[in-house]
Coordinates of C-alpha atoms in Angstrom, one line a residue:
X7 CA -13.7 30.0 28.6
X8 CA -11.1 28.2 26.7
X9 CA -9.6 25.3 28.2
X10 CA -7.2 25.4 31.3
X11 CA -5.1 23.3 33.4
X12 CA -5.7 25.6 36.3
X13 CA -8.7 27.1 37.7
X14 CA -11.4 29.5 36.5
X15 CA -13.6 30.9 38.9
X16 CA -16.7 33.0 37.5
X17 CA -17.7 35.9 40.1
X18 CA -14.4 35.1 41.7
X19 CA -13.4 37.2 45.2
X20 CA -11.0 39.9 44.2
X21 CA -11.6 41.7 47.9
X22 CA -10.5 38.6 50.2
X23 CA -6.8 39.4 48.3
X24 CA -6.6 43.1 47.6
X25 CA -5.0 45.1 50.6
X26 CA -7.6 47.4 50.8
X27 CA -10.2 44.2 50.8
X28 CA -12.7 46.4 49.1
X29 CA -14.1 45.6 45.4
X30 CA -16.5 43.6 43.2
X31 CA -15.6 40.5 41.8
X32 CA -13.9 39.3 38.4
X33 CA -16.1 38.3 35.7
X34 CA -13.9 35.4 35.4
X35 CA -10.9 34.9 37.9
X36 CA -8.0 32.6 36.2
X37 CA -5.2 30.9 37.9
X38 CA -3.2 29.4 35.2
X39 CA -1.0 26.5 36.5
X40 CA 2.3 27.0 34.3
X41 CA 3.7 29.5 31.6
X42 CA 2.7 27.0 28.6
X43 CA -0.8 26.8 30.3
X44 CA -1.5 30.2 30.3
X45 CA -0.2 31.5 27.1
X46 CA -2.4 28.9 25.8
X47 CA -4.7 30.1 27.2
X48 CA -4.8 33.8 26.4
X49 CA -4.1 33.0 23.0
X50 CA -7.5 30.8 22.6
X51 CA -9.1 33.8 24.7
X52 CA -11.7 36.0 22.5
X53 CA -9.7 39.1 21.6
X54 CA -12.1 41.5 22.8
X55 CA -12.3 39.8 26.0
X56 CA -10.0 42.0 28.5
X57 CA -7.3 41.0 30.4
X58 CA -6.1 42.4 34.0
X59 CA -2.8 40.9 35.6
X60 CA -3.3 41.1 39.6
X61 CA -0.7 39.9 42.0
X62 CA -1.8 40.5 45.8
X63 CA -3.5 43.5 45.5
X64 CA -0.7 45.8 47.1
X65 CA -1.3 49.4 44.8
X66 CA -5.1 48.8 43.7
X67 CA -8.2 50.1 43.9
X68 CA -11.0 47.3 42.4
X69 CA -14.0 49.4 42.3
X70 CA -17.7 48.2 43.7
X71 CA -19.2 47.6 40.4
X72 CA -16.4 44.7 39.7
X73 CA -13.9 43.6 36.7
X74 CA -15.1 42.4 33.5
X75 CA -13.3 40.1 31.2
X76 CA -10.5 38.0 32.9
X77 CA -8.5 38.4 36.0
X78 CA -5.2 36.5 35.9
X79 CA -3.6 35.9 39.1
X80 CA -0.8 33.6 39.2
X81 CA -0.3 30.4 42.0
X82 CA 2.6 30.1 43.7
X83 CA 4.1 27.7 41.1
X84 CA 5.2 31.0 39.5
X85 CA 6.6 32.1 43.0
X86 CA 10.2 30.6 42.5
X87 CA 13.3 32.2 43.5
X88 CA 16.8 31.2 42.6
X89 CA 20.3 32.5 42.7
X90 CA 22.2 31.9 39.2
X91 CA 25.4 33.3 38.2
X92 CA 26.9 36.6 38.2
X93 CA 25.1 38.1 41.1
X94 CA 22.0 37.8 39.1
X95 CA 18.5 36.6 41.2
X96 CA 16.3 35.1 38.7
X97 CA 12.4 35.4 40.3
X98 CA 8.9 34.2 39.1
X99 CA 6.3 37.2 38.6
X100 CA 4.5 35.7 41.6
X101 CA 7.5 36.4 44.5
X102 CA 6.9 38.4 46.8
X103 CA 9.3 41.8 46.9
X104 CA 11.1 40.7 50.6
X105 CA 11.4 37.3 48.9
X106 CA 14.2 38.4 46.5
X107 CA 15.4 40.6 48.8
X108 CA 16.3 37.9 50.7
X109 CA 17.5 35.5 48.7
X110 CA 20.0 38.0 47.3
X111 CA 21.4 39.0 50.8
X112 CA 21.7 34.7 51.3
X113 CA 24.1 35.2 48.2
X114 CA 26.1 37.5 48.9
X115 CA 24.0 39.8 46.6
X116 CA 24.0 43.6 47.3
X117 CA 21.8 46.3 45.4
X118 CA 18.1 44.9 46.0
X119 CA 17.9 45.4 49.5
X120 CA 14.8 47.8 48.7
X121 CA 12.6 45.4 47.8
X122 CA 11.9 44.5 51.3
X123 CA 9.9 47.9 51.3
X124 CA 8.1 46.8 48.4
X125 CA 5.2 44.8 49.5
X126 CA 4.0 43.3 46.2
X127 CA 4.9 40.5 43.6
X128 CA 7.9 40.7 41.1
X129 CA 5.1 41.0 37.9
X130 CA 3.5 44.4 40.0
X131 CA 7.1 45.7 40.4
X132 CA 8.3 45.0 36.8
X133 CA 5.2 46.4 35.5
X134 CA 5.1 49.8 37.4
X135 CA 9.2 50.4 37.9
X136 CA 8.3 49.9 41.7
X137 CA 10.7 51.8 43.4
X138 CA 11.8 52.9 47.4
X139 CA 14.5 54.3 49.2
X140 CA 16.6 55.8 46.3
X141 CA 16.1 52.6 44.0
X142 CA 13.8 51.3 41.4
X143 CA 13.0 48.2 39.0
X144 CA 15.2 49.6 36.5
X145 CA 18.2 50.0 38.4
X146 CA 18.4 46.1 39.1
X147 CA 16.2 44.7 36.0
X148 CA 18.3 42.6 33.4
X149 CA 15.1 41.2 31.6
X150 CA 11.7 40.2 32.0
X151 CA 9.6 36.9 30.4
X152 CA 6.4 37.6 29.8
X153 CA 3.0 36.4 28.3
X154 CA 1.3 38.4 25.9
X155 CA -2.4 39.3 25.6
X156 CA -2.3 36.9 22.4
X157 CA -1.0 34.3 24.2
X158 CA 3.0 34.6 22.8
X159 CA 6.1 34.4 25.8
X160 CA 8.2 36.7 25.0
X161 CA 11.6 37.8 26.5
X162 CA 12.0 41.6 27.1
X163 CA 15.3 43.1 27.5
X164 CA 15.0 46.5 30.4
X165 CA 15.3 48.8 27.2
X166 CA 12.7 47.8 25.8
X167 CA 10.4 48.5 29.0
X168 CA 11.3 52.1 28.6
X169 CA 10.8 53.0 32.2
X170 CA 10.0 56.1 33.6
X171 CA 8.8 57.2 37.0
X172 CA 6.0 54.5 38.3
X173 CA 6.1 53.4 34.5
X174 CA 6.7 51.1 32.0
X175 CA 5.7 50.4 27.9
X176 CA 4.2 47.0 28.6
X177 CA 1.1 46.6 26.5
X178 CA -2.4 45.9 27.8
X179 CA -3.1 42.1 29.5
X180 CA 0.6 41.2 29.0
X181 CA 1.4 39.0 32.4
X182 CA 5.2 38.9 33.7
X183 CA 5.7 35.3 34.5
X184 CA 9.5 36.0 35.2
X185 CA 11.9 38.4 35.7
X186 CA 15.7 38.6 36.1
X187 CA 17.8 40.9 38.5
X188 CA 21.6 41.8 39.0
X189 CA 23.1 43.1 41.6
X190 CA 26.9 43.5 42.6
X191 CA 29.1 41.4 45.2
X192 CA 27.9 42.3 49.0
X193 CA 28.3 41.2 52.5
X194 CA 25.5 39.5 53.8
X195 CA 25.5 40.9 57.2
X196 CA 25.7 44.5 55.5
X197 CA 22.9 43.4 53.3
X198 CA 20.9 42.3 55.8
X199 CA 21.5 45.6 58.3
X200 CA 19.9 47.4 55.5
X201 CA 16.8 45.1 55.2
X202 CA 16.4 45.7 58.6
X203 CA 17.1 49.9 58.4
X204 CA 14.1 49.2 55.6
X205 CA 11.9 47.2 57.9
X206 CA 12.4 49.5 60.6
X207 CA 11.3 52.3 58.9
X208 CA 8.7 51.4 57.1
X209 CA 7.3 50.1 60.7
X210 CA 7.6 53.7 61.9
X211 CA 6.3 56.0 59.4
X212 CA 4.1 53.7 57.5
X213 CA 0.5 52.2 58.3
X214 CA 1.8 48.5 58.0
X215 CA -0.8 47.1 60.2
X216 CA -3.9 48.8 58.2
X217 CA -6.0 48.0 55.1
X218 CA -4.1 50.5 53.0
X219 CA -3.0 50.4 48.7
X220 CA 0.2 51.4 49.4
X221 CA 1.6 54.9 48.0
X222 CA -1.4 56.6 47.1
X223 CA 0.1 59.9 44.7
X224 CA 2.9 60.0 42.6
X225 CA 5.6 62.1 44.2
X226 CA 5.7 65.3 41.5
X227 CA 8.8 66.6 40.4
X228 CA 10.5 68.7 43.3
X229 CA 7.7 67.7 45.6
X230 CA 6.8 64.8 48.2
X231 CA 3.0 63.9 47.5
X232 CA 2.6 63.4 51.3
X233 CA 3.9 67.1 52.3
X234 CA 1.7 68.4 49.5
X235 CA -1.1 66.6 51.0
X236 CA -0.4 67.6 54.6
X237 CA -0.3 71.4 53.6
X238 CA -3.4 71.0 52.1
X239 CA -5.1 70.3 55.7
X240 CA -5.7 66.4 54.5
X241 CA -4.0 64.6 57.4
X242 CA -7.0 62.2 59.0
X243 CA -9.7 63.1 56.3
X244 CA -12.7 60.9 56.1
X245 CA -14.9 60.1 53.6
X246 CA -17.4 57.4 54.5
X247 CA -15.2 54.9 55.5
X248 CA -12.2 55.5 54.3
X249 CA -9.6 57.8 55.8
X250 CA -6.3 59.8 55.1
X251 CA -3.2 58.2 57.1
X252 CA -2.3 60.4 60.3
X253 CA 1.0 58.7 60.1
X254 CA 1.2 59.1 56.8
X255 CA -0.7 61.3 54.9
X256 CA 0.8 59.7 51.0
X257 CA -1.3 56.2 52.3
X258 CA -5.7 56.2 52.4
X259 CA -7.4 53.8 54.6
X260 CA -9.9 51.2 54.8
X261 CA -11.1 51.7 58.6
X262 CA -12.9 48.5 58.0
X263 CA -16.2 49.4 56.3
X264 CA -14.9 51.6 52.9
X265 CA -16.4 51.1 49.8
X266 CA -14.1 51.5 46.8
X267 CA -16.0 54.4 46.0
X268 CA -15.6 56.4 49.5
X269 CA -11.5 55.5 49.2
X270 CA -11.2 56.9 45.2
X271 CA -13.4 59.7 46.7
X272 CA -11.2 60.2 49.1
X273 CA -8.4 60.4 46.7
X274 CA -10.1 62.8 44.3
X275 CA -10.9 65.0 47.1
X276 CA -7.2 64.9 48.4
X277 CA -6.4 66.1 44.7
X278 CA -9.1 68.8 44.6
X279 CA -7.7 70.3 47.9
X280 CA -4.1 69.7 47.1
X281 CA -4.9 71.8 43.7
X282 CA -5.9 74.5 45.6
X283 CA -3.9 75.2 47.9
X284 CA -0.7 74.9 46.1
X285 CA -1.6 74.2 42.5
X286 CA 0.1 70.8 41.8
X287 CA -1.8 68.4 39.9
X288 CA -1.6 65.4 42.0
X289 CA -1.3 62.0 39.8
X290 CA -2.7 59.0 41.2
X291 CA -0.3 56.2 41.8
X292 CA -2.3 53.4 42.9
X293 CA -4.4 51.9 39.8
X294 CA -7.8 52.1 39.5
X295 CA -9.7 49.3 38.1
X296 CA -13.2 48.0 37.3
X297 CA -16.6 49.2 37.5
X298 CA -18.0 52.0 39.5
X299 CA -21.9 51.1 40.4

């Protein structure tokens, strides 16, 4: 490993993070302790050694067999939040989602309110065009500061991302260290009602309180993945340990001894059947990553 101010663990624990706790470990898990740390980092990093950015886990699948090459995961040192100038939020790729959300509504900031249904990091949500109730990344994005796989920080402006749905043209191993958002003037108190709308319904039709990845399928076009998936007779299907939501069908479950392979399995099935019955091609939203044994 090339030299590092943070940490490198060999055979480090990617399932006491991931939501689904589930998973091998990384060949090498990095937590690089400033921007300048890891880009030099990366950049003395053998090119054909891989690179996987991971923030907590929130919309991933780490199969059983483990992830070679390098896991980075950034500390909370990239975690900062801070309100700058023309109802812009400027957020480290470590923040969590409900983290900006509410230091926008503390400003007086109105238009991210749905990242407090968007349980991951600012660097997941850049990366993916995370999106929920009507909104997405690219609808508040300004830019994004990133590291690339050879170790240069760039600045991307949101054209450049060239979003689409769950989407976005960042290459291979890059890692968003930063982003920055805009918004438009807001009341707080309205602000914060509609956190709260968020909150509540997520409580209610969601399996908060479960090892769950998140949105499982990729709504298709003119179609709600979990409707698909409920038509198909998929609501409470098991496969080893792992199970089909019964509150909501679009979200698989760890019931507390899954491997990653009986959870993908799941999925795949839940495609097969959805195929079938109605002849949509189900796309997997949640990534899949690693090794199967």
């Amino acid at each position: 490993m090339p030299p590092l101010a943070g940490t490198a663990e060999a055979g480090g624990s990617l399932a006491d993070f991931i939501w689904f706790r589930t998973g091998g470990a990384a060949e090498w898990l990095v937590r690089p302790r400033d921007m300048a740390d890891l880009a030099q980092f990366l950049a003395a990093l053998p090119p054909q050694m891989p690179v996987l950015p991971v923030g907590v886990g929130s919309n991933l699948i780490v199969r059983d067999g483990g992830v070679p090459g390098v896991v980075i995961r950034l500390p909370k040192a990239f975690a900062k939040v801070a309100v700058e100038p023309g109802n812009r939020i400027r957020a480290g790729g470590a923040a969590m989602g409900i983290t900006v959300a509410s230091a926008a509504r503390d400003a007086g900031i109105a238009g991210l309110e749905f990242l407090r249904g968007i349980p991951g990091t600012v660097g997941g949500a850049v990366k993916m065009n995370a999106g929920a109730y009507g909104r997405e990344a690219k609808d508040i994005l300004v830019e994004c500061t990133l590291v690339t796989r050879e170790g240069v920080i760039e600045v991307w402006p949101l054209d450049r991302l060239r979003y689409s749905y769950r989407h976005s043209e960042l290459p291979d191993g890059a890692v968003v260290v930063e982003a920055l958002f805009e918004g438009a003037p807001g009341d707080p108190v309205v602000i914060g009602a509609e956190m709260d709308r968020i909150a509540a319904e997520r409580e209610a039709s969601q399996p908060l309180r479960s090892r769950t990845g998140g949105s499982t399928f990729k709504n298709p076009d003119g179609h709600k993945a979990w409707q698909l998936v409920d038509a198909a007779g998929c609501r409470g299907l098991r496969k080893g340990g792992a199970q089909v939501s019964e509150k909501h069908c679009n979200f698989l479950l760890n019931l507390g001894d899954a491997t990653s392979a009986d959870i993908e399995d799941l999925g795949d099935e839940v495609r097969a059947r959805v195929k079938a019955q109605s002849g949509v091609d189900l796309q997997w939203e949640i990534a899949r990553v690693g090794v199967r044994k």
